[in-house]
CSV table of C-alpha atoms and ligand atoms in Angstrom, one decimal:
chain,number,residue,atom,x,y,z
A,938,UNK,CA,152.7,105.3,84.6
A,939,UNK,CA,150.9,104.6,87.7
A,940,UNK,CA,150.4,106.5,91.1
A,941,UNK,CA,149.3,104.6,94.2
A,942,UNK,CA,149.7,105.2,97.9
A,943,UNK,CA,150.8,102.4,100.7
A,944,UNK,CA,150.6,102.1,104.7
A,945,UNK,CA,153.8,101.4,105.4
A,946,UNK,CA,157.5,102.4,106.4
A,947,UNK,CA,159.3,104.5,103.6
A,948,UNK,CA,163.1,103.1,105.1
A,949,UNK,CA,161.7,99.9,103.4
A,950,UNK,CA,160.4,100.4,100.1
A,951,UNK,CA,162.3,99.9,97.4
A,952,UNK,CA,162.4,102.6,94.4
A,953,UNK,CA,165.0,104.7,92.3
A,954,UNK,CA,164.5,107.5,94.6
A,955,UNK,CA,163.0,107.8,98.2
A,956,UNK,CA,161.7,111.3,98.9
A,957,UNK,CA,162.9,112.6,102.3
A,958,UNK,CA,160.9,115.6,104.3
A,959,UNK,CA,163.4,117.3,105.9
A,960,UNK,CA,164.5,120.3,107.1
A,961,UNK,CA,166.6,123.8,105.5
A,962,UNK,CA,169.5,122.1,107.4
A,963,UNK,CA,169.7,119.2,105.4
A,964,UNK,CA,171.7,117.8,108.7
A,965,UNK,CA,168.8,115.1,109.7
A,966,UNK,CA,166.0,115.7,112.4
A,967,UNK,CA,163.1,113.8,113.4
A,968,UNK,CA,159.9,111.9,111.9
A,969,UNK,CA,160.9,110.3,108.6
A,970,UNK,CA,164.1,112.7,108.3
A,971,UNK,CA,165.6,110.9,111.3
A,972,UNK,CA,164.1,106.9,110.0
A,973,UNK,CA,165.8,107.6,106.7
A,974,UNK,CA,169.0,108.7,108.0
A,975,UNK,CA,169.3,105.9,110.5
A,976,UNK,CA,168.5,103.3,108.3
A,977,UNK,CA,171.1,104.8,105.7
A,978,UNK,CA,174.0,105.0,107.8
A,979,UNK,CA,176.6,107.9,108.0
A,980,UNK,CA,177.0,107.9,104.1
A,981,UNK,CA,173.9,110.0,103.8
A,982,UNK,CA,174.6,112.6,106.4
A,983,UNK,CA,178.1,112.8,104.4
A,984,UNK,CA,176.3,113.0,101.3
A,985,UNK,CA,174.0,115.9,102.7
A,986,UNK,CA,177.1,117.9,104.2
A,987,UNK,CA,178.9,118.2,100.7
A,988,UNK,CA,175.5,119.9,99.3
A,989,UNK,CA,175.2,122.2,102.0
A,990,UNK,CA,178.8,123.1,101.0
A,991,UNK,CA,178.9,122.9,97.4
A,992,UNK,CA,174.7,123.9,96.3
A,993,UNK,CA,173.4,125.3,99.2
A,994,UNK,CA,175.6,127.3,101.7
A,995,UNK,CA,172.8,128.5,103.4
A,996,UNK,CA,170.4,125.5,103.7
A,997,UNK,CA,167.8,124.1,100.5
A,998,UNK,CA,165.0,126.6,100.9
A,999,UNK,CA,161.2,125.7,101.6
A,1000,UNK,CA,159.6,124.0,98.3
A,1001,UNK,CA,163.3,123.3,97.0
A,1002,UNK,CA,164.7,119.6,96.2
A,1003,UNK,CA,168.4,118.4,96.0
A,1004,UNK,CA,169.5,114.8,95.6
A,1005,UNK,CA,172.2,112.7,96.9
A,1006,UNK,CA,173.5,109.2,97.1
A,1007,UNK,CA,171.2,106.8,99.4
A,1008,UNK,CA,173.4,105.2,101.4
A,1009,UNK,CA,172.3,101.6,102.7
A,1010,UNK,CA,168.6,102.4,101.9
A,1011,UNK,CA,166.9,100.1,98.9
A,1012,UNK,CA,166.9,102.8,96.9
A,1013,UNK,CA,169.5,104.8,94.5
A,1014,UNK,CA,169.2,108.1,95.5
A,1015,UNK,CA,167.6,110.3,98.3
A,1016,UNK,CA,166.0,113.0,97.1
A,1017,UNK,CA,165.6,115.8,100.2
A,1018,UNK,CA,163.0,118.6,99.9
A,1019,UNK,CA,161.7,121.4,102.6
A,1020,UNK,CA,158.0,121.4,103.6
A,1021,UNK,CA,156.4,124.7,104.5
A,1022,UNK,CA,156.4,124.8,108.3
A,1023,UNK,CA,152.3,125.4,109.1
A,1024,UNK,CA,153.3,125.4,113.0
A,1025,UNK,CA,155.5,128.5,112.3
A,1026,UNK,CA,153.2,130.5,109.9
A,1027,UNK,CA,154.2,129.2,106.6
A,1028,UNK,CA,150.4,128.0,105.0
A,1029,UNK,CA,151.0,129.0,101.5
A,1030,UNK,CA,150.0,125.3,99.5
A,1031,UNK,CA,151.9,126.5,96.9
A,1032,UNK,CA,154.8,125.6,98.7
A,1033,UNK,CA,153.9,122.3,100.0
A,1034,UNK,CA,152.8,121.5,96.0
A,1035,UNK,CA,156.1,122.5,95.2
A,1036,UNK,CA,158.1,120.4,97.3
A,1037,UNK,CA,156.1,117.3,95.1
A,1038,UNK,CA,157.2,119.1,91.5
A,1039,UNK,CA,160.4,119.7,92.5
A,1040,UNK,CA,161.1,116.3,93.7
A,1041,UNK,CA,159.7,114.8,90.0
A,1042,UNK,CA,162.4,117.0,88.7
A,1043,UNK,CA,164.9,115.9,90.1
A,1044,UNK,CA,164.0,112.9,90.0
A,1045,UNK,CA,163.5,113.1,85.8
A,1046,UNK,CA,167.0,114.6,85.7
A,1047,UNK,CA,168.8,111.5,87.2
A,1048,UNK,CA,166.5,109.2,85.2
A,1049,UNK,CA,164.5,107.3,88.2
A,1050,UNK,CA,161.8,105.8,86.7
A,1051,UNK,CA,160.3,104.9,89.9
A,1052,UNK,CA,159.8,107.5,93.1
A,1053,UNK,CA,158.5,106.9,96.4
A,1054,UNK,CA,157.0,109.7,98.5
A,1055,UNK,CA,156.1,110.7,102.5
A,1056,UNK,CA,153.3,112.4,103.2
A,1057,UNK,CA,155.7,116.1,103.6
A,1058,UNK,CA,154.6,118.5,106.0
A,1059,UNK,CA,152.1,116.0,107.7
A,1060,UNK,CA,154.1,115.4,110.8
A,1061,UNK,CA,156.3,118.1,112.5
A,1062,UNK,CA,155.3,120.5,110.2
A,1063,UNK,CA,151.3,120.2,111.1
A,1064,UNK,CA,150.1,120.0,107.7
A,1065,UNK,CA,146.3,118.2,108.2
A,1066,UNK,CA,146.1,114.7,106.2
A,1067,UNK,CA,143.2,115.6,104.0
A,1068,UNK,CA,145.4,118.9,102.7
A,1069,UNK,CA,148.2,117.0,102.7
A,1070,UNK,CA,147.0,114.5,100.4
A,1071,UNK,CA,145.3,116.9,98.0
A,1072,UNK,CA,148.3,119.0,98.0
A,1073,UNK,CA,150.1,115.8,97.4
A,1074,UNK,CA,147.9,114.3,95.3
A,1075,UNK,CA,146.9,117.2,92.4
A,1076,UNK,CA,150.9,118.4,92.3
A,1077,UNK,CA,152.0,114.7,91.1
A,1078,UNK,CA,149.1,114.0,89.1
A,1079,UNK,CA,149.9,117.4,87.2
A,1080,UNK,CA,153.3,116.7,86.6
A,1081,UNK,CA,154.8,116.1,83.1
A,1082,UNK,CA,156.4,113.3,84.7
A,1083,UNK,CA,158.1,111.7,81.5
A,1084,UNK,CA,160.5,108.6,82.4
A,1085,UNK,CA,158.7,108.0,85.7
A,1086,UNK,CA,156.6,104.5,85.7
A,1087,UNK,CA,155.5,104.8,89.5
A,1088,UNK,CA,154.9,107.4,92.0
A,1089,UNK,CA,154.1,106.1,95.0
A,1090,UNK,CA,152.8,107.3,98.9
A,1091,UNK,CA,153.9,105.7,101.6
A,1092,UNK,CA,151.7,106.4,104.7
A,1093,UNK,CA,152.9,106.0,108.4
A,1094,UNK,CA,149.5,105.8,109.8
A,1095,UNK,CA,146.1,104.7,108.7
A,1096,UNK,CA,144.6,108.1,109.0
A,1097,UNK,CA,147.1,109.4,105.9
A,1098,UNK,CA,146.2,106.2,104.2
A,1099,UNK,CA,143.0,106.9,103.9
A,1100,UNK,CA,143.0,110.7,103.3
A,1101,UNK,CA,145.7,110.5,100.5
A,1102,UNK,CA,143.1,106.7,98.9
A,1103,UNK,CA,140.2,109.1,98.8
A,1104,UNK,CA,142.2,111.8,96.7
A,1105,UNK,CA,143.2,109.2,94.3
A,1106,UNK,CA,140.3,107.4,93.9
A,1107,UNK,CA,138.7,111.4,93.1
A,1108,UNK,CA,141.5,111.2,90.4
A,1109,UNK,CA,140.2,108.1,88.9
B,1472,AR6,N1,157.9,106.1,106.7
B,1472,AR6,C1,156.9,106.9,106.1
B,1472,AR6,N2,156.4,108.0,106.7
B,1472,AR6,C2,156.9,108.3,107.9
B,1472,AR6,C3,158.0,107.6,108.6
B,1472,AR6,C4,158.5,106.4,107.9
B,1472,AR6,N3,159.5,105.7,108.3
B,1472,AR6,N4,158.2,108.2,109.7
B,1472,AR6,C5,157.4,109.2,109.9
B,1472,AR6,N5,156.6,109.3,108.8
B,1472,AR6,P1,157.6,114.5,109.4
B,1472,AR6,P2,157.4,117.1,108.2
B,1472,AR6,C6,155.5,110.2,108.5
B,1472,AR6,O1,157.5,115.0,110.8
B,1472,AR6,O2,156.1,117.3,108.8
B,1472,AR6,C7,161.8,116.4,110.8
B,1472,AR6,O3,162.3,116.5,112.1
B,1472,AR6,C8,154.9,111.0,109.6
B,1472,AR6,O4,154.0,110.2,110.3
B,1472,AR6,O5,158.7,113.4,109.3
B,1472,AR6,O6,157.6,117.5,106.8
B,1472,AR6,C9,162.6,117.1,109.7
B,1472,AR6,O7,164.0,117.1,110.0
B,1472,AR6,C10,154.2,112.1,108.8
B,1472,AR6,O8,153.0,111.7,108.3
B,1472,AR6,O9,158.0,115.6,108.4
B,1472,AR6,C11,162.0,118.5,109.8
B,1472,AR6,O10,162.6,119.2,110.8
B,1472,AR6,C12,155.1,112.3,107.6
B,1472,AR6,O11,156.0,111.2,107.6
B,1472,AR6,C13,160.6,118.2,110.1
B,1472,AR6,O12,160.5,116.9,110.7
B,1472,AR6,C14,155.9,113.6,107.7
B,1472,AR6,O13,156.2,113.9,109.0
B,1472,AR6,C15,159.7,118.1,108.8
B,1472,AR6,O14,158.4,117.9,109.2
């Protein structure tokens, strides 16, 4: 079982499951919400409409995951989760560690044996990259992950690259 992290574009890597930072809506956005979605096609928005109507009437709640299908993307399934919003008061790490440990399991309930992660919360959502990554970092690392051979970060930009290397090479 092996964690790594990446620069590169998460619509492109391929894995069982492809973590998405979204939103409570579940009904797309911005940042690496709106790349997945677009590079899925309409099956994913679809997919993300019948759990807001069948799981979660009332949108997936901060530090909550929920998968569906993954449309055109080189990956099984999507799995969505909430990032506390910094920008709008919500700091509590807990939460952003959360996102990461309910992701894994899901992710060990469908059976992925490999999972590819963003770096959640460090976009819209203002996280910084060096919380981001240990955030990121500790709350995989300290996850029973059973099944899972890889978790992997893929970083959009050299400055998250770097911040979530350093925390795994303080792992090592
Ligand atoms: N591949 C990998 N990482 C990406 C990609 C990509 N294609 N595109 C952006 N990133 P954000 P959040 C990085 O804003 O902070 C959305 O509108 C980006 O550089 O996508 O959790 C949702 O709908 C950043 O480092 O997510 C929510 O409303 C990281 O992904 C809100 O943004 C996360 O940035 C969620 O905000």
């Amino acid at each position: 079982m092996s964690i790594d992290a990446v620069l590169g574009d998460l619509t492109t890597e391929h894995a069982d499951a492809l973590v998405n930072a979204a939103n409570s809506s579940l009904l797309g956005g911005g940042g690496v919400d709106g790349a997945l979605h677009a590079a899925a096609g309409p099956a994913l928005l679809a997919a993300c409409r019948r759990v807001r109507a069948e799981q979660w009437p009332d949108g997936l709640p901060v530090g909550e995951a929920v998968a569906t299908e993954a449309g055109n993307l080189p990956a099984r399934w999507v799995i969505h989760t909430v990032g506390p919003n910094r920008n709008a008061g919500q700091t509590d790490e807990a939460l952003l560690a959360s996102c990461y440990t309910r992701s894994l399991d899901v992710a060990l309930t469908l059976g992925a044996h490999t999972i590819a992660f963003p770096a959640v919360g460090a976009g819209v959502y203002g996280w910084d990259a060096e919380t981001a990554a240990r955030v990121a970092v500790r709350a995989v690392a300290e996850h029973p992950r059973t099944g899972i051979e890889r978790a992997r970060f893929v970083l959009f930009s050299p400055r998250l690259y770097n911040a979530f290397s350093a925390e795994l090479a303080r792992l090592a």
